[in-house]
PDB file of C-alpha atoms in Angstrom:
ATOM      1  CA  MET A 593     -15.695 -16.217  16.091  1.00 72.00           C
ATOM      2  CA  GLU A 594     -18.024 -13.269  16.668  1.00 83.00           C
ATOM      3  CA  SER A 595     -15.398 -10.585  17.253  1.00 92.00           C
ATOM      4  CA  VAL A 596     -11.800 -10.231  16.071  1.00 98.00           C
ATOM      5  CA  ARG A 597      -9.221  -9.206  18.686  1.00 98.00           C
ATOM      6  CA  VAL A 598      -6.639  -6.951  17.023  1.00 98.00           C
ATOM      7  CA  GLY A 599      -3.142  -5.951  18.090  1.00 98.00           C
ATOM      8  CA  ILE A 600      -1.330  -3.068  16.409  1.00 98.00           C
ATOM      9  CA  ILE A 601       2.400  -2.975  15.684  1.00 98.00           C
ATOM     10  CA  GLY A 602       3.541   0.569  14.998  1.00 97.00           C
ATOM     11  CA  THR A 603       1.626   3.592  16.275  1.00 96.00           C
ATOM     12  CA  GLY A 604       2.850   6.309  13.918  1.00 91.00           C
ATOM     13  CA  GLY A 605       0.754   8.487  11.625  1.00 91.00           C
ATOM     14  CA  ILE A 606      -0.944   5.862   9.425  1.00 95.00           C
ATOM     15  CA  SER A 607      -2.076   3.849  12.449  1.00 96.00           C
ATOM     16  CA  ASN A 608      -4.509   6.676  13.252  1.00 97.00           C
ATOM     17  CA  VAL A 609      -6.409   5.997  10.025  1.00 97.00           C
ATOM     18  CA  HIS A 610      -6.623   2.299  10.790  1.00 98.00           C
ATOM     19  CA  VAL A 611      -7.704   2.767  14.404  1.00 98.00           C
ATOM     20  CA  LYS A 612     -10.491   5.125  13.340  1.00 97.00           C
ATOM     21  CA  GLN A 613     -11.743   2.583  10.816  1.00 98.00           C
ATOM     22  CA  LEU A 614     -11.426  -0.353  13.219  1.00 97.00           C
ATOM     23  CA  MET A 615     -13.419   1.487  15.869  1.00 96.00           C
ATOM     24  CA  GLU A 616     -16.301   1.791  13.406  1.00 97.00           C
ATOM     25  CA  ILE A 617     -16.487  -2.018  13.070  1.00 97.00           C
ATOM     26  CA  ASN A 618     -18.597  -3.743  15.728  1.00 95.00           C
ATOM     27  CA  THR A 619     -16.898  -7.091  15.043  1.00 97.00           C
ATOM     28  CA  ALA A 620     -13.392  -5.749  15.776  1.00 97.00           C
ATOM     29  CA  GLN A 621     -11.781  -5.054  19.145  1.00 97.00           C
ATOM     30  CA  ILE A 622      -8.385  -3.392  19.607  1.00 98.00           C
ATOM     31  CA  VAL A 623      -6.695  -5.132  22.536  1.00 98.00           C
ATOM     32  CA  ALA A 624      -3.051  -4.015  22.462  1.00 98.00           C
ATOM     33  CA  VAL A 625      -0.439  -1.852  20.738  1.00 98.00           C
ATOM     34  CA  ALA A 626       3.324  -2.192  20.432  1.00 98.00           C
ATOM     35  CA  ASP A 627       5.845   0.482  19.488  1.00 97.00           C
ATOM     36  CA  PRO A 628       9.325   1.403  20.771  1.00 96.00           C
ATOM     37  CA  SER A 629       8.166   5.029  20.906  1.00 96.00           C
ATOM     38  CA  LEU A 630       6.368   5.759  24.171  1.00 96.00           C
ATOM     39  CA  GLU A 631       5.340   9.150  22.777  1.00 95.00           C
ATOM     40  CA  ASN A 632       3.652   7.600  19.734  1.00 95.00           C
ATOM     41  CA  ARG A 633       1.856   5.020  21.860  1.00 96.00           C
ATOM     42  CA  LYS A 634       0.531   7.594  24.321  1.00 95.00           C
ATOM     43  CA  GLN A 635      -0.577   9.927  21.535  1.00 96.00           C
ATOM     44  CA  LEU A 636      -2.581   7.200  19.776  1.00 97.00           C
ATOM     45  CA  ILE A 637      -4.102   5.857  22.986  1.00 97.00           C
ATOM     46  CA  GLY A 638      -5.095   9.324  24.159  1.00 96.00           C
ATOM     47  CA  LYS A 639      -6.531  10.427  20.829  1.00 97.00           C
ATOM     48  CA  PHE A 640      -8.896   7.462  20.605  1.00 97.00           C
ATOM     49  CA  ASN A 641      -9.560   6.902  24.340  1.00 96.00           C
ATOM     50  CA  LEU A 642      -7.922   3.476  24.315  1.00 95.00           C
ATOM     51  CA  GLU A 643      -6.750   3.562  27.931  1.00 93.00           C
ATOM     52  CA  GLN A 644      -8.242   0.111  28.523  1.00 94.00           C
ATOM     53  CA  ILE A 645      -5.843  -1.623  26.096  1.00 96.00           C
ATOM     54  CA  VAL A 646      -2.356  -2.925  26.959  1.00 96.00           C
ATOM     55  CA  GLU A 647       0.726  -1.262  25.477  1.00 96.00           C
ATOM     56  CA  PHE A 648       4.142  -2.764  24.787  1.00 97.00           C
ATOM     57  CA  ASN A 649       7.564  -1.560  23.758  1.00 97.00           C
ATOM     58  CA  ASP A 650       8.249  -4.753  21.774  1.00 97.00           C
ATOM     59  CA  HIS A 651       5.888  -6.599  19.422  1.00 97.00           C
ATOM     60  CA  GLN A 652       7.148 -10.018  20.547  1.00 97.00           C
ATOM     61  CA  ASP A 653       6.122  -9.261  24.123  1.00 97.00           C
ATOM     62  CA  MET A 654       2.662  -8.283  22.883  1.00 98.00           C
ATOM     63  CA  LEU A 655       2.270 -11.462  20.832  1.00 98.00           C
ATOM     64  CA  GLU A 656       3.422 -13.668  23.708  1.00 97.00           C
ATOM     65  CA  THR A 657       1.317 -11.918  26.368  1.00 97.00           C
ATOM     66  CA  ILE A 658      -2.046 -10.904  24.894  1.00 97.00           C
ATOM     67  CA  PRO A 659      -4.482 -13.349  23.238  1.00 96.00           C
ATOM     68  CA  MET A 660      -5.376 -11.942  19.820  1.00 97.00           C
ATOM     69  CA  ASP A 661      -6.717 -13.074  16.469  1.00 98.00           C
ATOM     70  CA  ALA A 662      -5.170 -10.521  14.145  1.00 98.00           C
ATOM     71  CA  VAL A 663      -2.339  -8.039  13.873  1.00 98.00           C
ATOM     72  CA  LEU A 664      -2.162  -4.746  12.005  1.00 98.00           C
ATOM     73  CA  ILE A 665       1.401  -3.784  11.022  1.00 98.00           C
ATOM     74  CA  CYS A 666       2.179  -0.078  10.548  1.00 98.00           C
ATOM     75  CA  SER A 667       5.927  -0.111  11.146  1.00 97.00           C
ATOM     76  CA  PRO A 668       8.932   0.934   8.996  1.00 97.00           C
ATOM     77  CA  HIS A 669       9.306  -1.112   5.823  1.00 97.00           C
ATOM     78  CA  THR A 670      12.325  -3.267   6.609  1.00 96.00           C
ATOM     79  CA  LEU A 671      10.634  -4.448   9.825  1.00 97.00           C
ATOM     80  CA  HIS A 672       7.580  -5.824   7.996  1.00 97.00           C
ATOM     81  CA  TYR A 673       9.001  -9.216   7.062  1.00 97.00           C
ATOM     82  CA  GLN A 674       9.978 -10.375  10.560  1.00 97.00           C
ATOM     83  CA  GLN A 675       6.886  -8.901  12.181  1.00 98.00           C
ATOM     84  CA  VAL A 676       4.617 -10.752   9.757  1.00 98.00           C
ATOM     85  CA  VAL A 677       6.545 -13.972  10.403  1.00 98.00           C
ATOM     86  CA  ASP A 678       6.275 -13.520  14.174  1.00 98.00           C
ATOM     87  CA  SER A 679       2.553 -12.690  13.983  1.00 98.00           C
ATOM     88  CA  ILE A 680       1.671 -15.710  11.857  1.00 98.00           C
ATOM     89  CA  HIS A 681       3.752 -17.975  14.080  1.00 98.00           C
ATOM     90  CA  HIS A 682       1.523 -16.803  16.941  1.00 97.00           C
ATOM     91  CA  GLY A 683      -1.588 -17.781  14.971  1.00 97.00           C
ATOM     92  CA  CYS A 684      -2.594 -14.278  13.885  1.00 98.00           C
ATOM     93  CA  HIS A 685      -4.086 -13.050  10.649  1.00 98.00           C
ATOM     94  CA  VAL A 686      -2.168 -10.054   9.290  1.00 98.00           C
ATOM     95  CA  LEU A 687      -3.084  -6.746   7.661  1.00 98.00           C
ATOM     96  CA  ILE A 688       0.118  -5.014   6.639  1.00 98.00           C
ATOM     97  CA  GLU A 689       0.795  -1.505   5.431  1.00 97.00           C
ATOM     98  CA  LYS A 690       2.579  -1.056   2.114  1.00 97.00           C
ATOM     99  CA  PRO A 691       4.960  -2.191   0.924  1.00 96.00           C
ATOM    100  CA  MET A 692       4.269  -5.817   1.758  1.00 96.00           C
ATOM    101  CA  ALA A 693       8.018  -6.494   1.859  1.00 96.00           C
ATOM    102  CA  CYS A 694      11.269  -5.021   0.570  1.00 96.00           C
ATOM    103  CA  SER A 695      12.030  -7.791  -1.940  1.00 96.00           C
ATOM    104  CA  LEU A 696      10.191 -10.342  -4.042  1.00 97.00           C
ATOM    105  CA  ASP A 697      11.898 -13.168  -2.167  1.00 96.00           C
ATOM    106  CA  GLU A 698      10.579 -11.850   1.156  1.00 97.00           C
ATOM    107  CA  ALA A 699       7.073 -11.445  -0.269  1.00 97.00           C
ATOM    108  CA  GLU A 700       6.992 -15.000  -1.613  1.00 98.00           C
ATOM    109  CA  GLN A 701       8.155 -16.388   1.738  1.00 98.00           C
ATOM    110  CA  LEU A 702       5.375 -14.529   3.570  1.00 98.00           C
ATOM    111  CA  ILE A 703       2.728 -15.775   1.139  1.00 98.00           C
ATOM    112  CA  GLU A 704       3.853 -19.368   1.599  1.00 98.00           C
ATOM    113  CA  LEU A 705       3.946 -19.010   5.390  1.00 98.00           C
ATOM    114  CA  ALA A 706       0.417 -17.571   5.525  1.00 98.00           C
ATOM    115  CA  LYS A 707      -0.846 -20.271   3.175  1.00 98.00           C
ATOM    116  CA  LYS A 708       0.554 -23.087   5.296  1.00 98.00           C
ATOM    117  CA  ALA A 709      -0.823 -21.521   8.481  1.00 98.00           C
ATOM    118  CA  LYS A 710      -4.204 -20.818   6.817  1.00 98.00           C
ATOM    119  CA  ARG A 711      -4.042 -17.190   7.905  1.00 98.00           C
ATOM    120  CA  VAL A 712      -5.359 -14.135   6.059  1.00 98.00           C
ATOM    121  CA  LEU A 713      -2.532 -11.994   4.686  1.00 98.00           C
ATOM    122  CA  GLN A 714      -3.840  -8.702   3.303  1.00 98.00           C
ATOM    123  CA  VAL A 715      -1.980  -5.554   2.255  1.00 98.00           C
ATOM    124  CA  SER A 716      -3.465  -2.132   2.890  1.00 97.00           C
ATOM    125  CA  TYR A 717      -3.704  -0.597  -0.576  1.00 98.00           C
ATOM    126  CA  GLN A 718      -6.672   1.675   0.069  1.00 95.00           C
ATOM    127  CA  ARG A 719      -7.303   2.636  -3.549  1.00 97.00           C
ATOM    128  CA  HIS A 720      -8.877  -0.795  -4.106  1.00 98.00           C
ATOM    129  CA  PHE A 721     -11.857   0.514  -2.118  1.00 98.00           C
ATOM    130  CA  GLU A 722     -12.118   4.023  -3.534  1.00 98.00           C
ATOM    131  CA  PRO A 723     -14.946   4.592  -6.072  1.00 98.00           C
ATOM    132  CA  SER A 724     -12.688   6.512  -8.489  1.00 97.00           C
ATOM    133  CA  PHE A 725     -10.283   3.639  -8.964  1.00 98.00           C
ATOM    134  CA  LEU A 726     -13.013   0.999  -8.920  1.00 98.00           C
ATOM    135  CA  TYR A 727     -14.621   2.944 -11.785  1.00 98.00           C
ATOM    136  CA  ILE A 728     -11.338   3.116 -13.728  1.00 98.00           C
ATOM    137  CA  ARG A 729     -10.673  -0.594 -13.305  1.00 98.00           C
ATOM    138  CA  GLU A 730     -14.171  -1.545 -14.445  1.00 98.00           C
ATOM    139  CA  ALA A 731     -14.079   0.893 -17.384  1.00 98.00           C
ATOM    140  CA  LEU A 732     -10.804  -0.562 -18.626  1.00 98.00           C
ATOM    141  CA  SER A 733     -12.119  -4.090 -18.191  1.00 97.00           C
ATOM    142  CA  ASN A 734     -15.359  -3.531 -20.110  1.00 97.00           C
ATOM    143  CA  GLY A 735     -13.767  -1.635 -22.994  1.00 96.00           C
ATOM    144  CA  THR A 736     -15.208   1.807 -22.285  1.00 97.00           C
ATOM    145  CA  ILE A 737     -12.229   3.425 -24.078  1.00 97.00           C
ATOM    146  CA  GLY A 738     -11.512   0.508 -26.371  1.00 97.00           C
ATOM    147  CA  LYS A 739      -8.292  -1.464 -26.285  1.00 97.00           C
ATOM    148  CA  LEU A 740      -5.867   0.131 -23.825  1.00 98.00           C
ATOM    149  CA  THR A 741      -2.762   1.510 -25.551  1.00 98.00           C
ATOM    150  CA  SER A 742      -0.919   3.621 -22.982  1.00 98.00           C
ATOM    151  CA  VAL A 743      -0.919   4.809 -19.367  1.00 98.00           C
ATOM    152  CA  THR A 744       0.761   7.710 -17.636  1.00 98.00           C
ATOM    153  CA  ALA A 745       0.832   7.585 -13.819  1.00 98.00           C
ATOM    154  CA  SER A 746       2.380  10.425 -11.829  1.00 98.00           C
ATOM    155  CA  LEU A 747       2.729  11.364  -8.186  1.00 98.00           C
ATOM    156  CA  TYR A 748       4.296  14.617  -6.995  1.00 98.00           C
ATOM    157  CA  GLN A 749       4.775  15.077  -3.256  1.00 98.00           C
ATOM    158  CA  ASP A 750       6.776  17.232  -0.843  1.00 97.00           C
ATOM    159  CA  TRP A 751       8.147  13.947   0.455  1.00 97.00           C
ATOM    160  CA  LYS A 752      11.727  15.161   0.843  1.00 96.00           C
ATOM    161  CA  HIS A 753      10.706  17.988   3.165  1.00 96.00           C
ATOM    162  CA  LEU A 754       8.103  15.985   5.106  1.00 95.00           C
ATOM    163  CA  THR A 755      10.437  13.053   5.800  1.00 96.00           C
ATOM    164  CA  THR A 756      13.703  14.840   6.616  1.00 95.00           C
ATOM    165  CA  GLY A 757      15.078  13.425   9.860  1.00 94.00           C
ATOM    166  CA  THR A 758      12.616  10.515   9.941  1.00 95.00           C
ATOM    167  CA  TRP A 759      13.009   6.778   9.358  1.00 96.00           C
ATOM    168  CA  ARG A 760      11.718   7.181   5.798  1.00 96.00           C
ATOM    169  CA  GLN A 761      15.083   8.632   4.736  1.00 96.00           C
ATOM    170  CA  ASN A 762      17.048   6.004   6.661  1.00 96.00           C
ATOM    171  CA  PRO A 763      17.678   3.099   4.222  1.00 95.00           C
ATOM    172  CA  SER A 764      18.064   0.545   7.031  1.00 95.00           C
ATOM    173  CA  LEU A 765      14.431   1.195   7.999  1.00 96.00           C
ATOM    174  CA  SER A 766      12.837   2.453   4.785  1.00 96.00           C
ATOM    175  CA  GLY A 767      14.394  -0.033   2.367  1.00 95.00           C
ATOM    176  CA  GLY A 768      14.136   2.569  -0.380  1.00 95.00           C
ATOM    177  CA  GLY A 769      12.891   6.065  -0.982  1.00 96.00           C
ATOM    178  CA  MET A 770       9.829   7.733  -2.468  1.00 97.00           C
ATOM    179  CA  LEU A 771       9.123   4.888  -4.916  1.00 98.00           C
ATOM    180  CA  MET A 772       8.956   2.232  -2.194  1.00 97.00           C
ATOM    181  CA  ASP A 773       6.992   4.535   0.112  1.00 97.00           C
ATOM    182  CA  SER A 774       4.246   6.761  -1.341  1.00 97.00           C
ATOM    183  CA  GLY A 775       5.072   5.551  -4.841  1.00 98.00           C
ATOM    184  CA  SER A 776       4.010   2.035  -3.898  1.00 98.00           C
ATOM    185  CA  HIS A 777       0.384   3.170  -4.097  1.00 98.00           C
ATOM    186  CA  ILE A 778       0.904   4.400  -7.664  1.00 98.00           C
ATOM    187  CA  VAL A 779       2.557   1.154  -8.742  1.00 98.00           C
ATOM    188  CA  ASP A 780      -0.409  -0.628  -7.172  1.00 98.00           C
ATOM    189  CA  VAL A 781      -2.904   1.431  -9.190  1.00 98.00           C
ATOM    190  CA  LEU A 782      -0.968   0.849 -12.406  1.00 98.00           C
ATOM    191  CA  LEU A 783      -0.966  -2.937 -11.958  1.00 98.00           C
ATOM    192  CA  TRP A 784      -4.427  -3.359 -10.417  1.00 98.00           C
ATOM    193  CA  THR A 785      -6.462  -1.186 -12.784  1.00 98.00           C
ATOM    194  CA  THR A 786      -4.865  -2.581 -15.952  1.00 98.00           C
ATOM    195  CA  GLY A 787      -4.330  -6.184 -14.859  1.00 97.00           C
ATOM    196  CA  LEU A 788      -1.284  -6.293 -17.122  1.00 97.00           C
ATOM    197  CA  LYS A 789       2.116  -7.906 -16.712  1.00 97.00           C
ATOM    198  CA  PRO A 790       5.222  -5.713 -17.168  1.00 98.00           C
ATOM    199  CA  LEU A 791       7.673  -7.067 -19.748  1.00 98.00           C
ATOM    200  CA  GLU A 792      10.399  -4.394 -20.033  1.00 98.00           C
ATOM    201  CA  VAL A 793      11.479  -1.643 -17.630  1.00 98.00           C
ATOM    202  CA  GLU A 794      13.833   1.330 -17.975  1.00 98.00           C
ATOM    203  CA  CYS A 795      14.384   3.941 -15.258  1.00 98.00           C
ATOM    204  CA  LYS A 796      16.310   7.063 -14.357  1.00 97.00           C
ATOM    205  CA  LEU A 797      16.326   8.279 -10.756  1.00 96.00           C
ATOM    206  CA  GLU A 798      17.929  10.911  -8.558  1.00 96.00           C
ATOM    207  CA  LYS A 799      18.680  11.144  -4.832  1.00 95.00           C
ATOM    208  CA  HIS A 800      19.284  14.914  -4.683  1.00 94.00           C
ATOM    209  CA  LEU A 801      21.955  14.481  -1.985  1.00 92.00           C
ATOM    210  CA  THR A 802      19.754  12.368   0.308  1.00 93.00           C
ATOM    211  CA  HIS A 803      20.374   8.744   1.366  1.00 95.00           C
ATOM    212  CA  VAL A 804      17.424   7.373  -0.631  1.00 96.00           C
ATOM    213  CA  GLU A 805      15.986   7.997  -4.075  1.00 96.00           C
ATOM    214  CA  LEU A 806      13.544  10.904  -4.408  1.00 97.00           C
ATOM    215  CA  ASP A 807      12.656  11.217  -8.095  1.00 98.00           C
ATOM    216  CA  SER A 808      12.250   8.343 -10.538  1.00 98.00           C
ATOM    217  CA  PHE A 809      11.072   8.350 -14.144  1.00 98.00           C
ATOM    218  CA  THR A 810      10.248   4.915 -15.486  1.00 98.00           C
ATOM    219  CA  THR A 811       9.081   3.594 -18.841  1.00 98.00           C
ATOM    220  CA  ILE A 812       7.363   0.228 -18.907  1.00 98.00           C
ATOM    221  CA  ARG A 813       6.294  -2.015 -21.761  1.00 98.00           C
ATOM    222  CA  PHE A 814       3.395  -4.189 -20.668  1.00 98.00           C
ATOM    223  CA  GLU A 815       1.913  -7.190 -22.411  1.00 97.00           C
ATOM    224  CA  ASN A 816      -0.617  -6.496 -25.196  1.00 96.00           C
ATOM    225  CA  ASN A 817       1.631  -3.704 -26.554  1.00 97.00           C
ATOM    226  CA  VAL A 818       0.674  -1.254 -23.799  1.00 98.00           C
ATOM    227  CA  VAL A 819       3.339   1.325 -22.916  1.00 98.00           C
ATOM    228  CA  ALA A 820       3.405   3.301 -19.675  1.00 98.00           C
ATOM    229  CA  GLY A 821       5.202   6.145 -17.985  1.00 98.00           C
ATOM    230  CA  LEU A 822       5.537   6.052 -14.192  1.00 98.00           C
ATOM    231  CA  ASN A 823       6.739   9.313 -12.673  1.00 98.00           C
ATOM    232  CA  ILE A 824       7.361   9.441  -8.923  1.00 98.00           C
ATOM    233  CA  VAL A 825       8.654  12.802  -7.696  1.00 98.00           C
ATOM    234  CA  GLY A 826       9.462  13.342  -4.034  1.00 97.00           C
ATOM    235  CA  ASN A 827      11.209  16.666  -4.493  1.00 95.00           C
ATOM    236  CA  ALA A 828       8.039  18.698  -5.172  1.00 97.00           C
ATOM    237  CA  PRO A 829       6.251  21.507  -3.273  1.00 97.00           C
ATOM    238  CA  CYS A 830       2.951  19.676  -2.785  1.00 97.00           C
ATOM    239  CA  TRP A 831       0.886  16.546  -3.432  1.00 97.00           C
ATOM    240  CA  HIS A 832      -0.440  16.071  -6.972  1.00 98.00           C
ATOM    241  CA  GLU A 833      -1.604  12.725  -8.372  1.00 98.00           C
ATOM    242  CA  THR A 834      -2.580  12.157 -11.990  1.00 98.00           C
ATOM    243  CA  TYR A 835      -3.309   9.274 -14.372  1.00 98.00           C
ATOM    244  CA  VAL A 836      -4.149   9.150 -18.054  1.00 98.00           C
ATOM    245  CA  PHE A 837      -5.410   5.896 -19.544  1.00 98.00           C
ATOM    246  CA  CYS A 838      -5.563   6.071 -23.361  1.00 98.00           C
ATOM    247  CA  GLY A 839      -7.380   3.542 -25.507  1.00 98.00           C
ATOM    248  CA  GLU A 840      -8.194   3.171 -29.191  1.00 97.00           C
ATOM    249  CA  ASN A 841     -11.565   4.914 -28.728  1.00 96.00           C
ATOM    250  CA  GLY A 842     -11.030   7.332 -25.848  1.00 97.00           C
ATOM    251  CA  ALA A 843      -9.276   8.122 -22.606  1.00 98.00           C
ATOM    252  CA  ILE A 844      -9.828   8.423 -18.862  1.00 98.00           C
ATOM    253  CA  PHE A 845      -8.207  11.369 -17.101  1.00 98.00           C
ATOM    254  CA  TYR A 846      -7.758  11.358 -13.319  1.00 98.00           C
ATOM    255  CA  ASP A 847      -6.500  14.527 -11.652  1.00 98.00           C
ATOM    256  CA  ASN A 848      -6.395  14.708  -7.845  1.00 97.00           C
ATOM    257  CA  GLY A 849      -9.612  12.734  -7.423  1.00 94.00           C
ATOM    258  CA  LYS A 850     -11.519  14.183 -10.390  1.00 97.00           C
ATOM    259  CA  ILE A 851     -12.310  11.864 -13.312  1.00 98.00           C
ATOM    260  CA  VAL A 852     -13.135  12.841 -16.878  1.00 98.00           C
ATOM    261  CA  LEU A 853     -14.016  10.361 -19.622  1.00 98.00           C
ATOM    262  CA  ARG A 854     -13.330  11.421 -23.213  1.00 97.00           C
ATOM    263  CA  ARG A 855     -14.365   9.510 -26.325  1.00 94.00           C
ATOM    264  CA  LEU A 856     -13.387  10.387 -29.874  1.00 88.00           C
ATOM    265  CA  GLY A 857     -15.737  12.999 -31.285  1.00 87.00           C
ATOM    266  CA  ASN A 858     -17.818  13.339 -28.092  1.00 92.00           C
ATOM    267  CA  GLU A 859     -18.131  15.823 -25.261  1.00 94.00           C
ATOM    268  CA  ALA A 860     -16.382  15.144 -21.972  1.00 96.00           C
ATOM    269  CA  ILE A 861     -18.261  12.997 -19.451  1.00 97.00           C
ATOM    270  CA  ILE A 862     -17.854  13.308 -15.687  1.00 97.00           C
ATOM    271  CA  PRO A 863     -18.970   9.947 -14.272  1.00 96.00           C
ATOM    272  CA  GLU A 864     -21.246   9.831 -11.229  1.00 95.00           C
ATOM    273  CA  LEU A 865     -19.571   7.696  -8.590  1.00 96.00           C
ATOM    274  CA  PRO A 866     -21.244   5.909  -5.676  1.00 95.00           C
ATOM    275  CA  PRO A 867     -20.167   6.626  -2.088  1.00 96.00           C
ATOM    276  CA  GLN A 868     -17.396   4.501  -0.632  1.00 96.00           C
ATOM    277  CA  THR A 869     -18.754   1.583   1.400  1.00 95.00           C
ATOM    278  CA  ASN A 870     -15.636  -0.425   2.253  1.00 97.00           C
ATOM    279  CA  ASN A 871     -12.038   0.041   3.363  1.00 98.00           C
ATOM    280  CA  SER A 872      -8.969  -2.081   4.036  1.00 97.00           C
ATOM    281  CA  ASP A 873      -9.731  -2.622   7.728  1.00 98.00           C
ATOM    282  CA  LYS A 874     -13.378  -3.569   7.270  1.00 98.00           C
ATOM    283  CA  SER A 875     -12.572  -5.934   4.415  1.00 98.00           C
ATOM    284  CA  PHE A 876      -9.789  -7.519   6.495  1.00 98.00           C
ATOM    285  CA  ILE A 877     -12.099  -8.209   9.437  1.00 98.00           C
ATOM    286  CA  ASP A 878     -14.813  -9.522   7.098  1.00 97.00           C
ATOM    287  CA  ALA A 879     -12.303 -11.851   5.424  1.00 97.00           C
ATOM    288  CA  ILE A 880     -11.242 -13.278   8.791  1.00 98.00           C
ATOM    289  CA  LEU A 881     -14.884 -13.896   9.684  1.00 97.00           C
ATOM    290  CA  GLY A 882     -15.431 -15.578   6.321  1.00 94.00           C
ATOM    291  CA  SER A 883     -18.046 -13.161   4.974  1.00 92.00           C
ATOM    292  CA  THR A 884     -15.907 -11.993   2.037  1.00 94.00           C
ATOM    293  CA  GLU A 885     -12.807 -12.882   0.064  1.00 96.00           C
ATOM    294  CA  VAL A 886      -9.464 -11.246   0.773  1.00 96.00           C
ATOM    295  CA  LYS A 887      -9.612  -8.048  -1.286  1.00 96.00           C
ATOM    296  CA  VAL A 888      -5.871  -7.305  -1.538  1.00 97.00           C
ATOM    297  CA  PRO A 889      -4.127 -10.651  -1.022  1.00 97.00           C
ATOM    298  CA  GLY A 890      -0.412 -11.140  -0.711  1.00 97.00           C
ATOM    299  CA  GLU A 891      -0.389 -12.815  -4.122  1.00 97.00           C
ATOM    300  CA  PHE A 892      -1.331  -9.500  -5.728  1.00 97.00           C
ATOM    301  CA  ALA A 893       0.768  -7.267  -3.472  1.00 98.00           C
ATOM    302  CA  LYS A 894       3.890  -9.242  -4.323  1.00 98.00           C
ATOM    303  CA  GLU A 895       3.514  -8.043  -7.935  1.00 98.00           C
ATOM    304  CA  VAL A 896       3.892  -4.466  -6.666  1.00 98.00           C
ATOM    305  CA  VAL A 897       7.052  -5.539  -4.842  1.00 98.00           C
ATOM    306  CA  ALA A 898       8.305  -7.310  -7.976  1.00 98.00           C
ATOM    307  CA  LEU A 899       7.814  -4.280 -10.238  1.00 98.00           C
ATOM    308  CA  THR A 900       9.400  -1.961  -7.655  1.00 98.00           C
ATOM    309  CA  GLU A 901      12.378  -4.317  -7.547  1.00 97.00           C
ATOM    310  CA  GLN A 902      12.575  -4.320 -11.358  1.00 97.00           C
ATOM    311  CA  ILE A 903      12.563  -0.527 -11.452  1.00 98.00           C
ATOM    312  CA  TYR A 904      15.333  -0.242  -8.883  1.00 97.00           C
ATOM    313  CA  ARG A 905      17.371  -2.863 -10.723  1.00 97.00           C
ATOM    314  CA  ALA A 906      16.929  -1.042 -14.044  1.00 97.00           C
ATOM    315  CA  ALA A 907      18.211   2.168 -12.430  1.00 95.00           C
ATOM    316  CA  GLY A 908      21.153   0.451 -10.725  1.00 94.00           C
ATOM    317  CA  TYR A 909      19.725   1.320  -7.304  1.00 93.00           C
ATOM    318  CA  GLN A 910      20.211  -1.030  -4.359  1.00 87.00           C
ATOM    319  CA  ALA A 911      17.259  -1.285  -1.987  1.00 86.00           C
ATOM    320  CA  VAL A 912      17.736  -2.576   1.567  1.00 83.00           C
ATOM    321  CA  THR A 913      15.920  -5.738   2.614  1.00 81.00           C
ATOM    322  CA  SER A 914      14.859  -6.897   6.050  1.00 72.00           C
ATOM    323  CA  GLU A 915      17.254  -8.264   8.624  1.00 56.00           C
ATOM    324  CA  LYS A 916      16.434 -11.902   9.301  1.00 51.00           C
TER     325      LYS A 916
END
């Protein structure tokens, strides 16, 4: 295979990022899109001059009509499970937006299906390709701050205001609220950079009169006696993302993309980071062509789903799973 033919399910906002990245890859070709929203389809096609591709209202019609090698899924959360199943049954590799699924059971079923079909199943957690988080992960691994003792991970976003009237506040489509949506990226960072398994979880959350949870404050005890605070706030005036990784000999502070390394008794260090050279779409295409391993496999992404499920359970919150 010299070029990968890609179909896109879901043409909302995040699909624009993926299309831009796919169009920069000479071994990828977008051949079709599917979305119930004619307006969304036309907007995406017009923005990127994709008039030559075929558009569909239903993803099944696209899969049954257009020969393709891979599918990119950018649809509402509770639709992910069935769309992945349908895509793999049609012989397609799948790159799926977060969250991978709305329950651990769904995630495990998708992993097994992809394994049996020998298809690539990758989840689009973009921080795995960003130099800041690659630096943090490597620094924790090589003991730059000594043995890790605690982590604080926080995301503040005007999510409530931005998503009012959209599917993201409709539990039948979103599955959950801010934690399952934007917060999924923060859970990903917490698990991926530390490589640790959560042992105990406690959580308090608040809906603030909406249909889904907005704010959640979670304490986690990981293996190796590492404690963590995970704060996901959707009722804020703006985006602000911070992490603090403390170790026995120092700490790494991340604040909206800026990293500072502090060691006991030493001046602050601002690490020099290399430019970004990879992204979720490029790595997905490369994995299909066999030139690299799958960077964010379903086996890892299911751990994000599992911890999200644990947090909801600890708070007594009932997420909505996919209709099968």
